[in-house]
Coordinates of C-alpha atoms in Angstrom, one line a residue:
M260 CA 121.8 101.5 81.4
K261 CA 123.4 100.5 84.4
D262 CA 121.4 100.9 88.0
I263 CA 123.3 102.5 90.6
M264 CA 122.2 100.8 94.0
D265 CA 121.6 103.2 96.8
N266 CA 120.9 102.6 100.4
F267 CA 117.4 103.5 100.3
G268 CA 116.1 100.6 99.2
G269 CA 115.9 100.5 95.5
A270 CA 118.3 101.5 92.8
R271 CA 118.9 104.9 91.0
V272 CA 118.6 104.9 87.5
P273 CA 120.5 107.3 85.2
L274 CA 118.2 108.9 82.8
K275 CA 119.6 111.0 79.5
G276 CA 117.8 114.0 78.5
W277 CA 115.1 112.2 76.3
Q278 CA 114.7 109.4 78.6
R279 CA 113.8 111.9 81.4
A280 CA 111.3 113.5 79.1
A281 CA 109.6 110.2 78.4
V282 CA 109.5 109.2 81.9
V283 CA 107.9 112.8 82.7
V284 CA 105.3 112.5 80.2
G285 CA 104.4 109.0 80.8
S286 CA 104.2 109.5 84.5
A287 CA 102.1 112.8 84.1
L288 CA 99.8 111.4 81.8
G289 CA 99.4 107.9 83.8
A290 CA 99.0 109.5 87.5
L291 CA 96.3 112.0 85.6
M292 CA 94.1 108.8 84.6
N293 CA 94.8 107.0 87.6
P294 CA 95.9 109.3 90.9
A295 CA 96.2 106.0 93.1
R296 CA 98.9 104.9 91.1
A297 CA 101.7 106.1 93.6
D298 CA 104.6 104.9 91.9
L299 CA 103.6 107.2 88.7
I300 CA 103.3 110.2 91.0
A301 CA 106.9 109.4 92.4
A302 CA 108.6 109.2 89.3
L303 CA 106.9 112.4 88.0
G304 CA 108.1 114.2 91.3
E305 CA 111.7 112.7 90.9
T306 CA 112.0 113.6 87.3
T307 CA 110.4 117.1 87.4
G308 CA 112.0 118.2 91.0
K309 CA 115.5 118.2 90.7
A310 CA 116.2 121.9 91.2
A311 CA 113.5 121.9 93.9
F312 CA 114.9 119.0 95.9
Q313 CA 118.3 120.9 95.9
N314 CA 116.7 123.9 97.4
L315 CA 115.2 121.8 100.1
L316 CA 118.5 120.2 100.5
D317 CA 120.1 123.7 100.9
Q318 CA 117.3 124.7 103.4
M319 CA 117.9 121.8 105.7
K320 CA 121.5 122.6 105.6
R321 CA 120.7 126.1 107.3
S322 CA 118.8 124.5 110.3
Q323 CA 120.2 123.0 113.1
E324 CA 117.4 120.2 112.8
G325 CA 117.6 119.8 109.3
R326 CA 121.6 119.3 109.4
L327 CA 120.9 116.6 112.0
I328 CA 118.7 114.8 109.9
L329 CA 121.1 114.6 106.9
A330 CA 123.7 113.4 109.6
E331 CA 121.8 110.9 110.4
R332 CA 119.3 110.0 107.8
P333 CA 116.2 108.6 109.6
R334 CA 114.1 106.3 108.1
V335 CA 110.2 106.2 108.4
I336 CA 110.1 102.2 108.5
S337 CA 108.3 100.1 110.7
S338 CA 111.3 99.0 112.6
A339 CA 112.2 102.5 113.2
V340 CA 109.0 104.1 114.2
G341 CA 107.0 100.8 115.5
H342 CA 107.5 102.4 119.4
A343 CA 104.6 105.1 118.4
W344 CA 101.9 102.1 118.8
D345 CA 103.0 102.3 122.4
L346 CA 102.8 105.9 123.4
P347 CA 100.1 107.6 125.2
Q348 CA 96.8 108.7 123.7
N349 CA 97.6 112.3 123.4
T350 CA 101.0 112.5 122.1
F351 CA 101.6 112.9 118.3
G352 CA 103.0 109.8 118.1
A353 CA 100.2 107.8 119.0
A354 CA 97.9 109.8 116.7
Y355 CA 100.3 109.1 113.5
A356 CA 99.9 105.4 114.8
K357 CA 95.8 105.6 115.0
F358 CA 96.1 107.2 111.4
M359 CA 98.1 104.4 110.1
G360 CA 96.6 101.6 112.2
S361 CA 92.9 102.6 110.9
R362 CA 93.7 103.0 107.3
N363 CA 96.0 99.5 107.5
F364 CA 98.6 101.4 106.4
S365 CA 102.3 100.6 106.8
P366 CA 105.3 102.8 106.6
D367 CA 107.2 100.3 104.4
D368 CA 105.0 100.8 101.4
R369 CA 106.4 103.8 100.0
P370 CA 108.0 103.3 96.3
P371 CA 111.5 103.6 96.5
V372 CA 113.4 106.3 94.8
R373 CA 114.7 105.8 91.5
F374 CA 115.8 108.9 89.1
M375 CA 117.3 111.4 91.5
D376 CA 121.5 112.2 90.8
T377 CA 123.1 112.0 94.0
E378 CA 122.6 110.0 97.2
E379 CA 121.9 113.3 99.1
L380 CA 118.9 114.2 96.5
A381 CA 117.8 110.8 97.1
Y382 CA 117.8 110.7 100.4
I383 CA 115.7 114.0 100.5
A384 CA 113.3 112.5 97.8
T385 CA 112.9 109.8 100.2
R386 CA 112.4 111.8 103.5
A387 CA 109.6 113.9 101.8
R388 CA 108.1 110.7 100.6
E389 CA 108.3 109.1 104.2
I390 CA 107.3 112.1 106.0
H391 CA 104.0 112.6 104.1
D392 CA 101.8 111.0 106.6
F393 CA 103.0 113.0 109.3
W394 CA 101.7 115.8 107.6
H395 CA 98.4 114.2 107.4
V396 CA 98.0 113.6 111.1
L397 CA 99.7 117.1 111.7
F398 CA 97.1 118.9 109.4
N399 CA 94.4 116.7 110.2
L400 CA 93.7 115.6 106.6
P401 CA 91.8 112.6 105.2
T402 CA 93.5 110.4 102.7
N403 CA 90.9 110.9 100.0
M404 CA 91.0 113.1 97.0
L405 CA 90.0 116.2 98.8
G406 CA 92.6 115.7 101.6
E407 CA 95.5 114.8 99.2
S408 CA 94.9 117.8 96.8
A409 CA 94.7 120.0 99.8
L410 CA 97.9 118.8 101.6
K411 CA 99.4 119.0 97.8
V412 CA 98.9 122.7 98.0
V413 CA 100.6 123.0 101.5
E414 CA 103.3 120.7 100.0
F415 CA 103.9 122.8 97.1
Q416 CA 103.9 126.2 99.3
Q417 CA 106.6 124.8 101.3
M418 CA 108.6 122.9 98.4
H419 CA 107.9 124.3 95.4
L420 CA 107.9 120.8 93.8
P421 CA 106.4 120.6 90.0
M422 CA 104.7 117.1 90.7
C423 CA 102.4 118.9 93.6
L424 CA 101.1 121.6 91.5
L425 CA 100.4 119.2 88.9
S426 CA 98.6 116.8 91.4
I427 CA 96.8 119.9 92.7
I428 CA 95.3 120.5 89.0
G429 CA 94.4 116.9 88.4
G430 CA 93.1 116.6 91.8
S431 CA 90.5 119.3 91.7
I432 CA 89.7 118.5 88.1
R433 CA 88.6 115.0 89.5
L434 CA 86.7 116.6 92.1
K435 CA 82.8 116.8 91.3
G436 CA 79.9 118.8 92.6
K437 CA 80.1 119.3 96.2
R438 CA 83.4 118.3 97.1
R439 CA 84.8 120.7 94.3
E440 CA 82.9 123.4 96.2
I441 CA 84.4 122.4 99.5
F442 CA 87.8 122.2 98.1
F443 CA 88.0 125.7 96.7
K444 CA 85.6 127.5 99.2
H445 CA 87.7 125.9 102.4
Y446 CA 90.3 123.6 102.0
F447 CA 92.0 125.8 99.5
P448 CA 92.3 129.2 101.0
W449 CA 93.0 127.2 104.3
A450 CA 96.0 125.4 102.5
I451 CA 97.4 129.0 101.4
R452 CA 97.6 130.1 104.5
A453 CA 98.8 126.9 106.4
G454 CA 101.7 126.3 103.8
M455 CA 102.7 130.0 104.4
N456 CA 102.4 130.2 108.2
C457 CA 104.4 126.5 109.2
T458 CA 107.4 126.5 110.0
D459 CA 109.8 124.4 107.2
I460 CA 108.2 121.3 107.5
M461 CA 111.5 119.2 106.0
S462 CA 113.8 120.6 108.6
I463 CA 111.6 119.1 111.6
Y464 CA 112.9 115.7 113.1
Y465 CA 109.4 114.4 113.8
E466 CA 110.6 110.9 115.1
K467 CA 112.4 112.8 118.2
H468 CA 108.8 114.4 119.0
F469 CA 106.5 111.3 119.1
D470 CA 106.3 111.4 122.6
E471 CA 105.0 115.1 122.9
D472 CA 101.7 116.2 122.8
L473 CA 99.8 116.5 119.6
E474 CA 98.3 120.1 120.2
V475 CA 101.9 121.2 121.6
V476 CA 103.8 120.5 118.5
R477 CA 101.3 121.7 116.5
K478 CA 101.8 125.1 118.2
K479 CA 105.4 124.9 118.1
W480 CA 105.5 124.3 114.6
G481 CA 102.9 127.0 113.5
I482 CA 100.8 124.0 112.4
L483 CA 97.1 125.2 111.1
P484 CA 94.7 122.1 111.2
A485 CA 92.3 121.9 108.5
P486 CA 88.4 122.7 108.7
D487 CA 86.3 119.9 109.8
V488 CA 84.4 119.5 106.5
K489 CA 81.4 117.9 108.6
N490 CA 80.6 121.1 110.0
L491 CA 80.7 123.0 107.0

């Protein structure tokens, strides 16, 4: 099988029908057993989400900001977003920098896209993967199982990716006791409302809004922050 090199840090791998099915089954089972395997979750998203990614592409083309993103193809990598660490404390960019720094995350750690059929769809998948941390900041969600499962509900409402639904099912199964109760009583209904009420989260050129006040951009984009579980 010949790899097709793309512009997004990896190699696109063309799959035959049976090969795609094998990747879907293997990555789904592996992700359910170990949700921390970002590479398996990524592979599952790519091999099951072609139609959804095509719909996202079409949706972005209908938005002025979405078309600009598609034309410029920005990347969320250290060299492109490093200035966020120098922005005033109240800004969206500073909140993102604090989120990343407090968790010792790097924008460069995302696995590359490998299984999309075209470079255009590969970019959409890459973009969705790289702006995931922006959504954590905007929706005020932690990066534990509870927060990731809640964010997947928002993402499914917005993007209709099968991988998101599978992640919700797998995450909710793994939540136990009080945390499962919090998820279904508070986070799940909040996430349904949040996903329905906010603007198209794929068609926002987030990097161009780094210097704006966090609460202002939340209001502008219809972002409803998650409930504070400490006060529940």
